[in-house]
Amino acid sequence: MRAVLRTPLRASGLDPATAIKHSNSPFSKSAAIASSVPCRFASSSVKASTLISRRCAQRQTLSSVSRNNYSTKTSPLFSAGEASGNGGKQSGSNGSRRKVIKYAVVGGVVGVGAVVFSDDIQHLYRATERTGRVVGTLAVCINDYRKTLKIEAATPEEQTQNIKACHKRCAERTLRVLEKNGSIFIKLGQHLSSMGYLLPLEWTTTFIPLQDKCPVSSIESIGEMFVADTGHRIDELFSDFESEPIGAASLAQVHIGTLKETGQKVAVKVQHPALAEWVPLDLALTRFTFAMLKRFFPEYDLEWLSREMDYSLPVELDFRMEAENATRAAEYFKKHSDVPLVIPGVNWAQKRILVMEFISGRRPDDLEFLDSNNIDRDEVSATLAHIFNEMIFGDNAPLHCDPHGGNIAIRKNPNGRRHNFEIILYDHGLYRTIPRDLRRNYAKLWLAVIDADVDRMREYARKVAGITDEQFPLFASAITGRDYTVLTKNVASTRTADEKEHISGALGEGMLQQLVELLGRVPRIILLILKTNDLTRSLDENLHTRQGPVRTFLILARYATRTVFEEQIETINESGGLLRPLNFLRFLCAWTGFLRVELKLSIYETLLSLKSRFGSLK
């Protein structure tokens, strides 16, 4: 597998010198508008008049320059006419010619200026339209919530129903805006739809359709982007390039192509060209929205969401970073050959274009495909648990922070040693590495959760995220997706519909305010771990396994136990090694404790695996 090339296009056999550096920002058109959105929307007319004045001044300057150039170029012609001795006839002919040229030049300058002027006016109009949708809907929703909260309900149940109805109305209004504006608003909606640990069901379920409603950019705009970014047309790089994408997401779409130099079939991921125009404005609108929510409802501070987008989106929009992440993850999992994970190899990358090995599969929730190919759902669930627990607890492991169903595929592999399938992992734009101390305390937190040891849970919640005793029950529910009463009994039991409804109801009855405040204070990496946990939990539930979450919790416990054991060995080595008698005793205690837990969990997991395969062993 080839590593990401520092010089774009080298891997495809092209001259690296032809690669275009992204020296001119693609965001220049909306930068002026974006910078002012959170502060003053009322200044749009002032900005428009300023822009018009500036364009008029530019047009006048351009016209005067053209007239000066015209005079310089035509004066020799006039002199030659006088010297020829043809008198007024020749002079008149030259004068007519000069008039035609003058009108043509002036007309051309005016025409070009009008086109440029028109483009800017159209951009300003569309920007105002996008802004108006967001601001208008925000105002309506804020007013709706304020009115609903002022209603004096006869019973608590009636109050709950009123709030749920308000949630639904506002979610549907917001959905329409996200769909119309597109761009990163689709990405935001997809992210919100996966935040079951934070938002009421009325919001998350309403946004689910956004998972399948992604824009598709025209092949013409993609072709223009290729020329701008690489200096080459599509047909100069590929002998075949399918104009219809095989998949589209909020930020990019994927085409199938064949490299001209090697004949290799590849997947070509291309960013939506329109993002360059709207990303700055849309990020500013996102900041403005959450700032206004905080102003009218101070107890619901969601500004951490916009801060996370400000940080992560520019990284996700640079496909060179994604190429590096994919290569790093592939190299890391080479050490774990027992895990049937496939990461497509990278051919070459530009900022907005990524060419990778073409590998296809089916969605992990395609149960008909799994069953018809005799692929065990429980084994798929266990494999996913191994992959993502290794990413979380592995030493210096890269963590994929967006593992939803569209970024994972399953393909049949009848020649596999232990499994008859492989997991394909796509979209490596959002990655993090968990710091060692945080990873170790997080492992101890989960071991305490599995043991239902509330005191240790509180201790490590404080070390992991600065959680107080008052905040702890809420944090424990957020990180596990379980009701707190379940955590004190058996976290590995299957989540029931009643439990999910109870959590959603609690969010509507006041817990939401506390959770929003809590998540605004925890480290950013914890938010991403929460997101990853929630997505992988959703993947597992969609598989409808026979074992429920029991096996996945056993796998988590094995990785957490290994992490704690590694810390104990490191402490022993730092304090003089095994040559010191006391350290040797510590090592024996740590080693026997680890083996005891590892053996117990390994046997239990093996029994579950056999039970899954044969359906008779208990």
PDB file of N, CA and C in Angstrom, residues 36-68:
ATOM      1  N   SER A  36     -19.159  39.293   8.872  1.00  0.00           N
ATOM      2  CA  SER A  36     -20.058  40.215   9.556  1.00  0.00           C
ATOM      3  C   SER A  36     -21.370  39.588   9.989  1.00  0.00           C
ATOM      4  N   VAL A  37     -21.645  38.367   9.578  1.00  0.00           N
ATOM      5  CA  VAL A  37     -22.946  37.779   9.842  1.00  0.00           C
ATOM      6  C   VAL A  37     -23.294  37.715  11.313  1.00  0.00           C
ATOM      7  N   PRO A  38     -22.404  37.238  12.186  1.00  0.00           N
ATOM      8  CA  PRO A  38     -22.817  37.122  13.585  1.00  0.00           C
ATOM      9  C   PRO A  38     -23.080  38.455  14.250  1.00  0.00           C
ATOM     10  N   CYS A  39     -22.560  39.519  13.673  1.00  0.00           N
ATOM     11  CA  CYS A  39     -22.635  40.810  14.359  1.00  0.00           C
ATOM     12  C   CYS A  39     -23.827  41.632  13.903  1.00  0.00           C
ATOM     13  N   ARG A  40     -23.885  41.904  12.581  1.00  0.00           N
ATOM     14  CA  ARG A  40     -24.920  42.834  12.126  1.00  0.00           C
ATOM     15  C   ARG A  40     -25.487  42.378  10.795  1.00  0.00           C
ATOM     16  N   PHE A  41     -26.676  41.826  10.835  1.00  0.00           N
ATOM     17  CA  PHE A  41     -27.329  41.461   9.592  1.00  0.00           C
ATOM     18  C   PHE A  41     -27.975  42.681   8.949  1.00  0.00           C
ATOM     19  N   ALA A  42     -28.231  43.693   9.748  1.00  0.00           N
ATOM     20  CA  ALA A  42     -28.892  44.880   9.214  1.00  0.00           C
ATOM     21  C   ALA A  42     -27.998  45.664   8.287  1.00  0.00           C
ATOM     22  N   SER A  43     -26.714  45.317   8.223  1.00  0.00           N
ATOM     23  CA  SER A  43     -25.782  46.085   7.401  1.00  0.00           C
ATOM     24  C   SER A  43     -25.729  45.594   5.972  1.00  0.00           C
ATOM     25  N   SER A  44     -26.641  44.692   5.580  1.00  0.00           N
ATOM     26  CA  SER A  44     -26.585  44.132   4.235  1.00  0.00           C
ATOM     27  C   SER A  44     -26.718  45.209   3.169  1.00  0.00           C
ATOM     28  N   SER A  45     -27.660  46.166   3.387  1.00  0.00           N
ATOM     29  CA  SER A  45     -27.852  47.201   2.379  1.00  0.00           C
ATOM     30  C   SER A  45     -26.643  48.102   2.265  1.00  0.00           C
ATOM     31  N   VAL A  46     -25.994  48.370   3.409  1.00  0.00           N
ATOM     32  CA  VAL A  46     -24.783  49.190   3.381  1.00  0.00           C
ATOM     33  C   VAL A  46     -23.691  48.481   2.611  1.00  0.00           C
ATOM     34  N   LYS A  47     -23.575  47.171   2.873  1.00  0.00           N
ATOM     35  CA  LYS A  47     -22.550  46.407   2.166  1.00  0.00           C
ATOM     36  C   LYS A  47     -22.841  46.392   0.671  1.00  0.00           C
ATOM     37  N   ALA A  48     -24.139  46.264   0.333  1.00  0.00           N
ATOM     38  CA  ALA A  48     -24.499  46.222  -1.074  1.00  0.00           C
ATOM     39  C   ALA A  48     -24.129  47.521  -1.765  1.00  0.00           C
ATOM     40  N   SER A  49     -24.452  48.663  -1.133  1.00  0.00           N
ATOM     41  CA  SER A  49     -24.131  49.942  -1.754  1.00  0.00           C
ATOM     42  C   SER A  49     -22.637  50.145  -1.865  1.00  0.00           C
ATOM     43  N   THR A  50     -21.911  49.695  -0.829  1.00  0.00           N
ATOM     44  CA  THR A  50     -20.445  49.805  -0.880  1.00  0.00           C
ATOM     45  C   THR A  50     -19.886  48.984  -2.025  1.00  0.00           C
ATOM     46  N   LEU A  51     -20.432  47.770  -2.172  1.00  0.00           N
ATOM     47  CA  LEU A  51     -19.970  46.891  -3.241  1.00  0.00           C
ATOM     48  C   LEU A  51     -20.254  47.491  -4.604  1.00  0.00           C
ATOM     49  N   ILE A  52     -21.464  48.068  -4.754  1.00  0.00           N
ATOM     50  CA  ILE A  52     -21.825  48.683  -6.035  1.00  0.00           C
ATOM     51  C   ILE A  52     -20.898  49.850  -6.344  1.00  0.00           C
ATOM     52  N   SER A  53     -20.639  50.701  -5.340  1.00  0.00           N
ATOM     53  CA  SER A  53     -19.738  51.837  -5.551  1.00  0.00           C
ATOM     54  C   SER A  53     -18.351  51.371  -5.948  1.00  0.00           C
ATOM     55  N   ARG A  54     -17.868  50.311  -5.267  1.00  0.00           N
ATOM     56  CA  ARG A  54     -16.527  49.815  -5.570  1.00  0.00           C
ATOM     57  C   ARG A  54     -16.462  49.277  -7.002  1.00  0.00           C
ATOM     58  N   ARG A  55     -17.511  48.530  -7.409  1.00  0.00           N
ATOM     59  CA  ARG A  55     -17.531  47.983  -8.762  1.00  0.00           C
ATOM     60  C   ARG A  55     -17.591  49.091  -9.813  1.00  0.00           C
ATOM     61  N   CYS A  56     -18.386  50.136  -9.527  1.00  0.00           N
ATOM     62  CA  CYS A  56     -18.467  51.259 -10.471  1.00  0.00           C
ATOM     63  C   CYS A  56     -17.112  51.935 -10.611  1.00  0.00           C
ATOM     64  N   ALA A  57     -16.433  52.136  -9.482  1.00  0.00           N
ATOM     65  CA  ALA A  57     -15.106  52.762  -9.523  1.00  0.00           C
ATOM     66  C   ALA A  57     -14.136  51.907 -10.314  1.00  0.00           C
ATOM     67  N   GLN A  58     -14.214  50.571 -10.108  1.00  0.00           N
ATOM     68  CA  GLN A  58     -13.321  49.682 -10.858  1.00  0.00           C
ATOM     69  C   GLN A  58     -13.609  49.763 -12.348  1.00  0.00           C
ATOM     70  N   ARG A  59     -14.909  49.850 -12.679  1.00  0.00           N
ATOM     71  CA  ARG A  59     -15.269  49.902 -14.083  1.00  0.00           C
ATOM     72  C   ARG A  59     -14.774  51.195 -14.721  1.00  0.00           C
ATOM     73  N   GLN A  60     -14.901  52.319 -13.989  1.00  0.00           N
ATOM     74  CA  GLN A  60     -14.412  53.588 -14.527  1.00  0.00           C
ATOM     75  C   GLN A  60     -12.907  53.558 -14.710  1.00  0.00           C
ATOM     76  N   THR A  61     -12.201  52.993 -13.745  1.00  0.00           N
ATOM     77  CA  THR A  61     -10.740  52.903 -13.857  1.00  0.00           C
ATOM     78  C   THR A  61     -10.345  52.070 -15.056  1.00  0.00           C
ATOM     79  N   LEU A  62     -11.037  50.921 -15.230  1.00  0.00           N
ATOM     80  CA  LEU A  62     -10.724  50.041 -16.343  1.00  0.00           C
ATOM     81  C   LEU A  62     -10.982  50.736 -17.665  1.00  0.00           C
ATOM     82  N   SER A  63     -12.082  51.513 -17.738  1.00  0.00           N
ATOM     83  CA  SER A  63     -12.391  52.231 -18.975  1.00  0.00           C
ATOM     84  C   SER A  63     -11.325  53.265 -19.293  1.00  0.00           C
ATOM     85  N   SER A  64     -10.865  54.012 -18.280  1.00  0.00           N
ATOM     86  CA  SER A  64      -9.857  55.039 -18.523  1.00  0.00           C
ATOM     87  C   SER A  64      -8.549  54.425 -18.962  1.00  0.00           C
ATOM     88  N   VAL A  65      -8.196  53.269 -18.357  1.00  0.00           N
ATOM     89  CA  VAL A  65      -6.965  52.591 -18.774  1.00  0.00           C
ATOM     90  C   VAL A  65      -7.076  52.155 -20.213  1.00  0.00           C
ATOM     91  N   SER A  66      -8.248  51.629 -20.589  1.00  0.00           N
ATOM     92  CA  SER A  66      -8.436  51.187 -21.964  1.00  0.00           C
ATOM     93  C   SER A  66      -8.323  52.351 -22.934  1.00  0.00           C
ATOM     94  N   ARG A  67      -8.870  53.527 -22.551  1.00  0.00           N
ATOM     95  CA  ARG A  67      -8.779  54.685 -23.444  1.00  0.00           C
ATOM     96  C   ARG A  67      -7.326  55.110 -23.620  1.00  0.00           C
ATOM     97  N   ASN A  68      -6.559  55.072 -22.529  1.00  0.00           N
ATOM     98  CA  ASN A  68      -5.147  55.440 -22.624  1.00  0.00           C
ATOM     99  C   ASN A  68      -4.397  54.483 -23.526  1.00  0.00           C
TER     100      ASN A  68
END
